[in-house]
mmCIF file of C-alpha atoms in Angstrom:
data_model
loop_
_atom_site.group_PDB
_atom_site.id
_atom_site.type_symbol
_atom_site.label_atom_id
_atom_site.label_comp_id
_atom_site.label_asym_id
_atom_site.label_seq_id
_atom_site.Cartn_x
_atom_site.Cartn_y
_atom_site.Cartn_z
ATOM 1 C CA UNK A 428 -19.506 1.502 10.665
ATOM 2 C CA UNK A 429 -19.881 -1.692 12.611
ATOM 3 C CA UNK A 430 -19.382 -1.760 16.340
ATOM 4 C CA UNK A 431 -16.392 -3.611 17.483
ATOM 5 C CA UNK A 432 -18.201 -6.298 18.826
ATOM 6 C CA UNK A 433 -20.341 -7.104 15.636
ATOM 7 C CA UNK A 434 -18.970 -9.314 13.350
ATOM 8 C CA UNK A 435 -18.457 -8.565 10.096
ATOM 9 C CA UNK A 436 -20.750 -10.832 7.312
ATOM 10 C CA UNK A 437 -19.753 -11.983 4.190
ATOM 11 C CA UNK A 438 -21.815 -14.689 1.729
ATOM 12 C CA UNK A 439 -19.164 -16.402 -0.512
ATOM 13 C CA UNK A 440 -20.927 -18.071 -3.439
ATOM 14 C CA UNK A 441 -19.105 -21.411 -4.802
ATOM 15 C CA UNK A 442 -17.984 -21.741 -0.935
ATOM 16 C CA UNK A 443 -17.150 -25.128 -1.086
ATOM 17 C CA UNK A 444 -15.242 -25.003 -3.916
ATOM 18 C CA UNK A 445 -11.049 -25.352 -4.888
ATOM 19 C CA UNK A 446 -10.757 -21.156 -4.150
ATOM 20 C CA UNK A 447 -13.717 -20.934 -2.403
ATOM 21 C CA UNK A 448 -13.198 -23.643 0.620
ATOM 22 C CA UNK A 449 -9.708 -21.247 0.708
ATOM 23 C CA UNK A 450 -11.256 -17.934 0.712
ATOM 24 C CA UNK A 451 -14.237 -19.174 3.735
ATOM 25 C CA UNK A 452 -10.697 -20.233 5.441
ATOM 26 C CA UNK A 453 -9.015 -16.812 5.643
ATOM 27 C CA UNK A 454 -12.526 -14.676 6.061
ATOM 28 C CA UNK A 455 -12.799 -16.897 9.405
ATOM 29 C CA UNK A 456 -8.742 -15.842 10.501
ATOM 30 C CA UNK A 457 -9.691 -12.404 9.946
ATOM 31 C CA UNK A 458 -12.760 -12.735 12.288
ATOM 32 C CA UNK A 459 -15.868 -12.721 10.023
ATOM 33 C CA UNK A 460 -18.799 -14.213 10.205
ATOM 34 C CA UNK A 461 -19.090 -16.365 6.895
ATOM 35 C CA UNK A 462 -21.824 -17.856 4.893
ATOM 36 C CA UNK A 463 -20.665 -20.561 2.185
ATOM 37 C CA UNK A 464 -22.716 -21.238 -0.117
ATOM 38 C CA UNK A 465 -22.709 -23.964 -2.663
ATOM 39 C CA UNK A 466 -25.033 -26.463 -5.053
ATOM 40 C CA UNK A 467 -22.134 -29.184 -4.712
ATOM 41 C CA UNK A 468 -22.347 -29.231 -8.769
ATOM 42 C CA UNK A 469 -17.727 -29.250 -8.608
ATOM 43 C CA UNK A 470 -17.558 -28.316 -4.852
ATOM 44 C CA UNK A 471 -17.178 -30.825 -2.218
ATOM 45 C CA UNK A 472 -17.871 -31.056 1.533
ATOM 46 C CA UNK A 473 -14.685 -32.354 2.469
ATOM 47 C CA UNK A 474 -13.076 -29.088 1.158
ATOM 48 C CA UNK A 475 -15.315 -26.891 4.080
ATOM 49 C CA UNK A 476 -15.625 -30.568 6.237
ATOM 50 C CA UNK A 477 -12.982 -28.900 8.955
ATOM 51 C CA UNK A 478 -14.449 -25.405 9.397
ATOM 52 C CA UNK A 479 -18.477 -27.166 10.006
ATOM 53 C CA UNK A 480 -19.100 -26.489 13.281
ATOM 54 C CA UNK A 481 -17.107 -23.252 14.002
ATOM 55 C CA UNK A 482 -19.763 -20.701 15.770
ATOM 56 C CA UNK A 483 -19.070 -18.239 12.643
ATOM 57 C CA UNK A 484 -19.354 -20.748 10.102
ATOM 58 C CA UNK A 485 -22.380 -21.486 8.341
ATOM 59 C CA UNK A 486 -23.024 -23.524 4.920
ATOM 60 C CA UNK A 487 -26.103 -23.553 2.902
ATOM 61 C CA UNK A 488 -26.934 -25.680 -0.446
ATOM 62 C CA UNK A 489 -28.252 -23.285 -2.925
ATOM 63 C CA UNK A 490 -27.848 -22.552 -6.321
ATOM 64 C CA UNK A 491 -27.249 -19.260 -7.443
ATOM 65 C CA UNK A 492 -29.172 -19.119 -10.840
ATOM 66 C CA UNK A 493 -32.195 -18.498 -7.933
ATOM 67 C CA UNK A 494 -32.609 -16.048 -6.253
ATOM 68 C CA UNK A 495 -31.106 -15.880 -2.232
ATOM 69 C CA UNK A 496 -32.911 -13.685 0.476
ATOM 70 C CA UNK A 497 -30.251 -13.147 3.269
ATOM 71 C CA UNK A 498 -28.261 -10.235 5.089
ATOM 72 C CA UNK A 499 -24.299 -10.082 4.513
ATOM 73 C CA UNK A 500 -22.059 -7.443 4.592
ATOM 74 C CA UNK A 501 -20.214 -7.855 1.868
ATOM 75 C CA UNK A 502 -20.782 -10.444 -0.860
ATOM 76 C CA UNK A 503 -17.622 -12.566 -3.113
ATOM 77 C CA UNK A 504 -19.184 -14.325 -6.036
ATOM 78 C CA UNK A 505 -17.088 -17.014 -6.790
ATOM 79 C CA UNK A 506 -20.026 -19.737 -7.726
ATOM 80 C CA UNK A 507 -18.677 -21.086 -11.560
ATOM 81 C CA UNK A 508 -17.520 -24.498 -12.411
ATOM 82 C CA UNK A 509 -14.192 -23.288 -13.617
ATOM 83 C CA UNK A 510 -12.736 -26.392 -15.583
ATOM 84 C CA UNK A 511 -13.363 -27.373 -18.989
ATOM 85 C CA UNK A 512 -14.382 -30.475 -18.166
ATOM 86 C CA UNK A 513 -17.110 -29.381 -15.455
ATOM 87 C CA UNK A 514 -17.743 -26.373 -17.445
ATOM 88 C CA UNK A 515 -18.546 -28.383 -20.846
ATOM 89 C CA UNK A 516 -20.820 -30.964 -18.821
ATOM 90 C CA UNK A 517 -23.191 -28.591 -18.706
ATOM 91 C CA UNK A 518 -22.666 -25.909 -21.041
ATOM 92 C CA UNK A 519 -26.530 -24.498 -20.399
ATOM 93 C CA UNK A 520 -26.163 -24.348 -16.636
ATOM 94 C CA UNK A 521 -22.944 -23.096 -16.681
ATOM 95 C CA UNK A 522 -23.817 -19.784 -19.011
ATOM 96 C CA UNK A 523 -26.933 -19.523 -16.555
ATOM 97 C CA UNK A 524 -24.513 -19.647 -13.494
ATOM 98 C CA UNK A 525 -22.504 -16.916 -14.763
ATOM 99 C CA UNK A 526 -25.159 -14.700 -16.113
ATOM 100 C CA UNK A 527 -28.296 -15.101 -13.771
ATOM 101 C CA UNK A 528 -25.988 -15.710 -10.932
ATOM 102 C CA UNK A 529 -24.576 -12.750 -11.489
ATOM 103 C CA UNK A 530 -28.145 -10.413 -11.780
ATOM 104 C CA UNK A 531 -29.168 -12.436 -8.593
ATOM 105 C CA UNK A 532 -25.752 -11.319 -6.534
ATOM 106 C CA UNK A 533 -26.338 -8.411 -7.909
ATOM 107 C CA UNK A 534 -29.543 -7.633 -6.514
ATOM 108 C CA UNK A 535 -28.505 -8.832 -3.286
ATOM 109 C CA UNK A 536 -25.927 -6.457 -3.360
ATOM 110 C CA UNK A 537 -28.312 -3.819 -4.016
ATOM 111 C CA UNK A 538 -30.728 -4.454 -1.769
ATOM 112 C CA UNK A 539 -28.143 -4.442 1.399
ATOM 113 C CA UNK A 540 -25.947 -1.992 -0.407
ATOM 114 C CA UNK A 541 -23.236 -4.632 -0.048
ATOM 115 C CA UNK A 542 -19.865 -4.424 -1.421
ATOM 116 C CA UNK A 543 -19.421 -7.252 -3.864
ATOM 117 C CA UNK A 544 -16.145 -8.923 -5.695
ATOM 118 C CA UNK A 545 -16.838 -11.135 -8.947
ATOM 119 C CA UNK A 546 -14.389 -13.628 -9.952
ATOM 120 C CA UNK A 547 -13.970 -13.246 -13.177
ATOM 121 C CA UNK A 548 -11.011 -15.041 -14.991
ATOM 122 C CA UNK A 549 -8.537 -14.785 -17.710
ATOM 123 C CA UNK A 550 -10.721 -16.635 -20.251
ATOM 124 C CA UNK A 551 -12.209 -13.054 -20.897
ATOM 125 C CA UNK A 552 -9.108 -12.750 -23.204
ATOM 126 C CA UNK A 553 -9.850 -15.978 -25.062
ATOM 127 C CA UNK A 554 -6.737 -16.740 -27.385
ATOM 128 C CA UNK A 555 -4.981 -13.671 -26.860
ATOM 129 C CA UNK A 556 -2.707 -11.596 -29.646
ATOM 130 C CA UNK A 557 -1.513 -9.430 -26.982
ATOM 131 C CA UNK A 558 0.978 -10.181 -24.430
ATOM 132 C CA UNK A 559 0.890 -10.378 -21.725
ATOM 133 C CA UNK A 560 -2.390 -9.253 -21.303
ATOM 134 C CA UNK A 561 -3.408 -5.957 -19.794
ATOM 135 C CA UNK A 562 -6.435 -5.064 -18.362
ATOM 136 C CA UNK A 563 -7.495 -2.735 -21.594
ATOM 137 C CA UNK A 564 -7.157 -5.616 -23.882
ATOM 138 C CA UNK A 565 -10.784 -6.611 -25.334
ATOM 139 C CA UNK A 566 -9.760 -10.465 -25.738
ATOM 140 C CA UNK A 567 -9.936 -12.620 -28.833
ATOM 141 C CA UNK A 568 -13.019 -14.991 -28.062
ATOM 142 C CA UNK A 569 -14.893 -17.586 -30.428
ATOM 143 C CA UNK A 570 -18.892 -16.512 -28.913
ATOM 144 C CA UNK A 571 -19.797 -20.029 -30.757
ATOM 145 C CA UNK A 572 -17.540 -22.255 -29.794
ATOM 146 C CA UNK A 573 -17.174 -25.225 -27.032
ATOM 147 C CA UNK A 574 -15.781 -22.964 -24.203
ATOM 148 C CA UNK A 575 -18.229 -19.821 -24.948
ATOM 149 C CA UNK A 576 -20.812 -20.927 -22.256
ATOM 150 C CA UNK A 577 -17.905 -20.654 -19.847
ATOM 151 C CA UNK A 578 -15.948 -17.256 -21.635
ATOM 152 C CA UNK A 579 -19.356 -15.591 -22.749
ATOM 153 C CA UNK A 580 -20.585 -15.979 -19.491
ATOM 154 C CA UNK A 581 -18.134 -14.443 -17.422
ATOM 155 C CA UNK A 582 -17.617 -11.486 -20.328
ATOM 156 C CA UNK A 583 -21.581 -10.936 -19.330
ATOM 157 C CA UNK A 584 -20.886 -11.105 -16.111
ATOM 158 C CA UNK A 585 -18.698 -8.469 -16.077
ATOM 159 C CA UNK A 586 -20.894 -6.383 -18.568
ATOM 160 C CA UNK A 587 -23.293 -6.381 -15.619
ATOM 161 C CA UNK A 588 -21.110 -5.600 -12.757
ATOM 162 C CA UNK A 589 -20.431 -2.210 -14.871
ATOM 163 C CA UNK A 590 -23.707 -1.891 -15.314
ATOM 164 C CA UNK A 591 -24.817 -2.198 -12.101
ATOM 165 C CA UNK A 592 -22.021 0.535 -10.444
ATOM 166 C CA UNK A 593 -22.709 2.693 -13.377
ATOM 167 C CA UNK A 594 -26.525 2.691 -13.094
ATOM 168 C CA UNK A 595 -27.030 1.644 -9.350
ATOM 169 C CA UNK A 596 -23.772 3.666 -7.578
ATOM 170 C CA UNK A 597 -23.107 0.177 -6.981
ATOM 171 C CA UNK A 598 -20.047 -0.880 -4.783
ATOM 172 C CA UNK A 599 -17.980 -3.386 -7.334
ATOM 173 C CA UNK A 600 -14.897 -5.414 -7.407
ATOM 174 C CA UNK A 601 -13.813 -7.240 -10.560
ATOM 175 C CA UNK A 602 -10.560 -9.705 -10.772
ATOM 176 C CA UNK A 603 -9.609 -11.638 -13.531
ATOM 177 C CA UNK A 604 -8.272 -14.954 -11.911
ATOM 178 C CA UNK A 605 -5.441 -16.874 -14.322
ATOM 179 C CA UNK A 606 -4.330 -19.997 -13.861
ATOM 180 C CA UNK A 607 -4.160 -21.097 -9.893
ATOM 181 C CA UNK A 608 -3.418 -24.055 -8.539
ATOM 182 C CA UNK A 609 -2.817 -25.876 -5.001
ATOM 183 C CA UNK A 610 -4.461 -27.906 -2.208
ATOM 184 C CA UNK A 611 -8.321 -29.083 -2.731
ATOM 185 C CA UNK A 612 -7.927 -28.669 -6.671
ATOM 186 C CA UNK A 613 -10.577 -31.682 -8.074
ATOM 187 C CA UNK A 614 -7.962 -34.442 -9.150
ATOM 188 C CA UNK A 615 -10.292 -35.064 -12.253
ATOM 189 C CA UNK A 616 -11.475 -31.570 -13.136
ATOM 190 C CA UNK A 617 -8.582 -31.504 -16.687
ATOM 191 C CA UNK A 618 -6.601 -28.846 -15.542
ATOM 192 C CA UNK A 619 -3.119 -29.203 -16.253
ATOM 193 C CA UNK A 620 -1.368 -29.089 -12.735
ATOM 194 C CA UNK A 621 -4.039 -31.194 -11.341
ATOM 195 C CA UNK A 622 -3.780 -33.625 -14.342
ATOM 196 C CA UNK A 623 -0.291 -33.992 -14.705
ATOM 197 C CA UNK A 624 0.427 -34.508 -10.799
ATOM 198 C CA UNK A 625 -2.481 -37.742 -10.664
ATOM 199 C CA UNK A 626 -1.010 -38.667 -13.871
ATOM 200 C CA UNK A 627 2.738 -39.078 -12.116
ATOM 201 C CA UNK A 628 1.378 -40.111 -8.889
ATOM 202 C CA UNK A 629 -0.337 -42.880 -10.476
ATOM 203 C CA UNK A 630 2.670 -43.610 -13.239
ATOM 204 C CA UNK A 631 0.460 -43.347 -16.184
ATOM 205 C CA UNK A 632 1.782 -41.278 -19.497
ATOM 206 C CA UNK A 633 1.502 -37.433 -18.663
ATOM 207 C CA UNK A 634 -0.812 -36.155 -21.231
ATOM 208 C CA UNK A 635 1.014 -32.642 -23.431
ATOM 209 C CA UNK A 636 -0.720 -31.373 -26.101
ATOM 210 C CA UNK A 637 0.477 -30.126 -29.196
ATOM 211 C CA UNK A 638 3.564 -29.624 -28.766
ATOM 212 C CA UNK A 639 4.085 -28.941 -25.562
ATOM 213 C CA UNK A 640 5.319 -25.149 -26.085
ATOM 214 C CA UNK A 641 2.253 -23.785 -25.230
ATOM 215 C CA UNK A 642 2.177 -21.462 -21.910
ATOM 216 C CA UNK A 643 0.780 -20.364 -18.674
ATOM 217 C CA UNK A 644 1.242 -18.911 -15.448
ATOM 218 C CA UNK A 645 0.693 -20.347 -12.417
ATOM 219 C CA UNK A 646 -0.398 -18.786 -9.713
ATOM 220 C CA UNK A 647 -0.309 -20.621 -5.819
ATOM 221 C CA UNK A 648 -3.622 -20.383 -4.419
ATOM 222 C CA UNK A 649 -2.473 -18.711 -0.965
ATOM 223 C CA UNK A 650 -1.035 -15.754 -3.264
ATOM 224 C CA UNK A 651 -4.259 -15.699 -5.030
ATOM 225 C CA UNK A 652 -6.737 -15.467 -1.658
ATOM 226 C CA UNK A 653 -4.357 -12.494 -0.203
ATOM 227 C CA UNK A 654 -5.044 -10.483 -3.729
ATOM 228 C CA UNK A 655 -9.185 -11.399 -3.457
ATOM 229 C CA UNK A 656 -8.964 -10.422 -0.033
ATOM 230 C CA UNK A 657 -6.474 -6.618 -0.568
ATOM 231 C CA UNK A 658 -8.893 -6.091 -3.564
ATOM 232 C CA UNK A 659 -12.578 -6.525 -1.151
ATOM 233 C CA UNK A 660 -10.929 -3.862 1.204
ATOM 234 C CA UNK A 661 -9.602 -1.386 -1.431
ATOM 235 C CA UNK A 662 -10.813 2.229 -1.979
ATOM 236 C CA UNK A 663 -14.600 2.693 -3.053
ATOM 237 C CA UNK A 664 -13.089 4.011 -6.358
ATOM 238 C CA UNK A 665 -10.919 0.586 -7.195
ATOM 239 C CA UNK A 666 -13.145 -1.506 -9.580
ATOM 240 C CA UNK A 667 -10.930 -3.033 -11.429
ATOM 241 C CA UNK A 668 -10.994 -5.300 -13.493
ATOM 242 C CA UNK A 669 -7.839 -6.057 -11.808
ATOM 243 C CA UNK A 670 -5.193 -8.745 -13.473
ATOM 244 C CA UNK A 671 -4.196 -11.722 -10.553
ATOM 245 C CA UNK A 672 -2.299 -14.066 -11.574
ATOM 246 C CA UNK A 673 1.738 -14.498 -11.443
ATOM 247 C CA UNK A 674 3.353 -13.134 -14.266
ATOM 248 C CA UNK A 675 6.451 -16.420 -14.914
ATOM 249 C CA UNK A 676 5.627 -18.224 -17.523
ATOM 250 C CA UNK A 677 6.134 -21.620 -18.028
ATOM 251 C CA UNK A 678 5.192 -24.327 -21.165
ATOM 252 C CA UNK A 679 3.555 -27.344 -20.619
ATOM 253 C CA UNK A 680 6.638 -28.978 -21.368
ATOM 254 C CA UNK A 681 8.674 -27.497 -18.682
ATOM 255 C CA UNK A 682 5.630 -27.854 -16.216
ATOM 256 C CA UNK A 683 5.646 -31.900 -17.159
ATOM 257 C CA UNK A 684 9.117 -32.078 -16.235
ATOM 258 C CA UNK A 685 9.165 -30.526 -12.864
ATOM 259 C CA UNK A 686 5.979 -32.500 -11.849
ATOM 260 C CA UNK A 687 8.108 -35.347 -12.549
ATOM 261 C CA UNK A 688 10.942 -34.081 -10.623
ATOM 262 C CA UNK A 689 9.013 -33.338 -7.810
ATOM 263 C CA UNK A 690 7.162 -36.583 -7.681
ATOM 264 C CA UNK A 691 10.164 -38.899 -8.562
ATOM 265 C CA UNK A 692 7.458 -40.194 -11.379
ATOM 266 C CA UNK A 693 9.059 -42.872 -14.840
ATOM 267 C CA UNK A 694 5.787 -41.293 -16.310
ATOM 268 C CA UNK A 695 6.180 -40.916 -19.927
ATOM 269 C CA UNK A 696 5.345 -37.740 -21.873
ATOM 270 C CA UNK A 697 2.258 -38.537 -24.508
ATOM 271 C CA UNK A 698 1.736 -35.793 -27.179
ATOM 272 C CA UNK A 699 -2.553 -35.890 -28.052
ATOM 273 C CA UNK A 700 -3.912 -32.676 -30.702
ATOM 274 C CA UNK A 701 -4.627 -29.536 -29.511
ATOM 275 C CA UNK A 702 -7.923 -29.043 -27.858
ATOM 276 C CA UNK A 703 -10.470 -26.593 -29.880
ATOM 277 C CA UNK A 704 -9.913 -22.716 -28.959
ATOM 278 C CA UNK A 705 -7.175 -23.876 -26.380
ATOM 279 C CA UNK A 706 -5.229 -20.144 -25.683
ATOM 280 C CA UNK A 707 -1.718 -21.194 -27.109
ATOM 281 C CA UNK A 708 0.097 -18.271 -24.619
ATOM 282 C CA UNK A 709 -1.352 -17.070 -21.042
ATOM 283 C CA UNK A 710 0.335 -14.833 -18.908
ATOM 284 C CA UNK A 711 -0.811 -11.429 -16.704
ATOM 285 C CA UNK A 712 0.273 -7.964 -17.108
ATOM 286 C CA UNK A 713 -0.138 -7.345 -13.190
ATOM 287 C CA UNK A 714 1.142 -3.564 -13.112
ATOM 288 C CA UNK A 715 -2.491 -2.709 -11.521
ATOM 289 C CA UNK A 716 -2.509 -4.810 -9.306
ATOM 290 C CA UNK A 717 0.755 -4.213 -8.021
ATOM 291 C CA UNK A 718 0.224 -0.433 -8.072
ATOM 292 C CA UNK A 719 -3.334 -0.196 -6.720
ATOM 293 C CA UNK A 720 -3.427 -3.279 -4.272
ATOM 294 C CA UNK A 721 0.478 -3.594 -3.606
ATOM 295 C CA UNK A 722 -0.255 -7.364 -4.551
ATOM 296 C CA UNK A 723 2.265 -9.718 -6.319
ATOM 297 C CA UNK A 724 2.034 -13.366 -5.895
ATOM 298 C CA UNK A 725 5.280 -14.621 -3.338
ATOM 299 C CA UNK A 726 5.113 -18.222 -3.629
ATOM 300 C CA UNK A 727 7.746 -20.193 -6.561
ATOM 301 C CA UNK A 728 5.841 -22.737 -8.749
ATOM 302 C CA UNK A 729 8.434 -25.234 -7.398
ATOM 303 C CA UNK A 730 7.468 -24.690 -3.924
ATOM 304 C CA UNK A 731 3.873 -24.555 -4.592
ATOM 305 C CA UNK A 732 4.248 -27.832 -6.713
ATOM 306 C CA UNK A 733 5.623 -29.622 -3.600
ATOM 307 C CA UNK A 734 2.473 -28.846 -1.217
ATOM 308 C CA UNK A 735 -0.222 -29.410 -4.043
ATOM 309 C CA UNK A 736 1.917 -32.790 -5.167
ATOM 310 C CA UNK A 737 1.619 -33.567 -0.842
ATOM 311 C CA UNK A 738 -2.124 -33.349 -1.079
ATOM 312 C CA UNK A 739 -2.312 -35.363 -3.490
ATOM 313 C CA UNK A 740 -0.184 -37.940 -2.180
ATOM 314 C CA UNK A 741 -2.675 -37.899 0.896
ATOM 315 C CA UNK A 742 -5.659 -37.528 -0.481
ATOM 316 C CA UNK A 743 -5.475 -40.568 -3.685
ATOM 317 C CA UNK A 744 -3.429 -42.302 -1.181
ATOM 318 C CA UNK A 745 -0.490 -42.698 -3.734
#
């Protein structure tokens, strides 16, 4: 046990990025001493630019496919460009991100005998056949195809986390992130809320494909940080994998036309082909989470719409 007056110290990987810069924000309200770290591949400064300079604040370039020597508490692995279009850049890196990233946080975690939380994410189901999905479904994934490096990776990753608490005693936490959204998303990183807001803001066609019916839920990124941050402080004997995400479901279609509500856009709708191995349903079974954590996500797509569509407004200056 720490003393009272000790701060508590906890390394976030992919700090500075869209969950991360969110997550180093609520470790700080709860009084810990954090450590962001990031190789600024898809994070940004300006995401962690207001919390430089707080005395329990520190940020570090580093890339996790190398090894990191330093003494934390309790480690969250979030470090993963999590896009298509980052992801796809730089299929190589990102495999290597997931996989030696993971045996390096790993160690670390060993070493200090750290409890760590990975981040995995729904694309461990590929294109499902069950739904929703529960935690016991094996997924439906192409290992060949253009988002492997990305879903192959983080099914690895997980494989290792296992691994590692079955061979090592190891103190794991595993949650399957599905789609989030909100503040500090990349305006050009091709997800769908993030593309279709720009697209309104800046009156250009709003891009469906297929036809439109295809679905996800859409999770508001405050809800999502609560359920990373219940999870880290569970029992020793919660592992998970643990489903977050919010269980509505909504098709593209219906997600076009509230964006357009919400930002008073004449945006068209454009219909382009389906993207290769795109999941054509996505939605959590979050029973687990609900029973173990006593998580659900509070927050109404509309209303979480309306803050992400303000920072938008702000930041593109639109």
């Amino acid at each position: 046990m720490k003393s009272a007056n000790v701060l508590e110290k906890v390394l976030v990987t992919g700090g500075a990025g869209f969950l991360g810069s969110h997550l180093c924000e609520r470790l700080l309200k709860t009084g810990a001493d954090v450590l962001c770290v990031d190789n600024f591949f898809t994070g940004s400064k300006a995401n962690i630019a207001h919390l430089i300079g707080k005395p329990t604040f520190e940020l570090m370039r580093h890339d996790v496919t190398f090894p990191l020597y330093v003494e934390v508490d309790k480690i969250f692995n979030l470090a993963c460009p999590a896009s298509p279009v980052h992801y796809q850049y730089d299929p190589v890196q990102t495999a290597k991100t997931s996989v030696n990233g993971a045996i390096n946080m790993l160690g670390l975690a060993k070493r200090l005998k750290a409890r760590i939380l990975q981040a995995s994410t729904s694309e461990i189901y590929g294109d499902p056949e069950m739904h929703p999905q529960t935690e016991g479904y094996w997924g439906r994934v192409n290992p060949v195809g253009i988002r492997s490096c990305y879903d192959e990776g983080k099914r690895c990753a997980e494989t290792l986390f296992f691994d590692y608490w079955r061979q090592h005693n190891l103190n794991i936490k595993v949650i399957r992130i599905f789609n989030t959204y909100g503040p500090r998303m990349h305006p050009d990183d091709g997800r769908v809320v993030s593309n279709f807001i720009v697209q309104a803001l800046r009156g250009v066609d709003i891009t469906l494909y297929g036809d439109g019916e295809q679905t996800r839920s859409f999770c508001y990124v405050d809800d999502l940080i609560e359920g990373m941050m219940a999870m880290m402080q569970s029992r020793d004997e919660i592992t998970g994998p643990i489903n977050m995400g919010n269980p509505t479901e909504f098709t593209m279609r219906e997600l076009a036309e509230l964006t357009l509500k919400l930002t008073g856009s004449k945006s068209k709708l454009s219909f382009l082909p389906l993207p290769s191995d795109d999941p054509r349903r996505r939605k959590p079974d979050i029973t687990v989470a609900r029973e173990q954590l006593g998580w659900s996500p509070k927050v109404s797509l509309e209303d979480g719409l309306k803050e992400t569509v303000r920072y938008f407004r702000h930041t593109l200056d639109l």
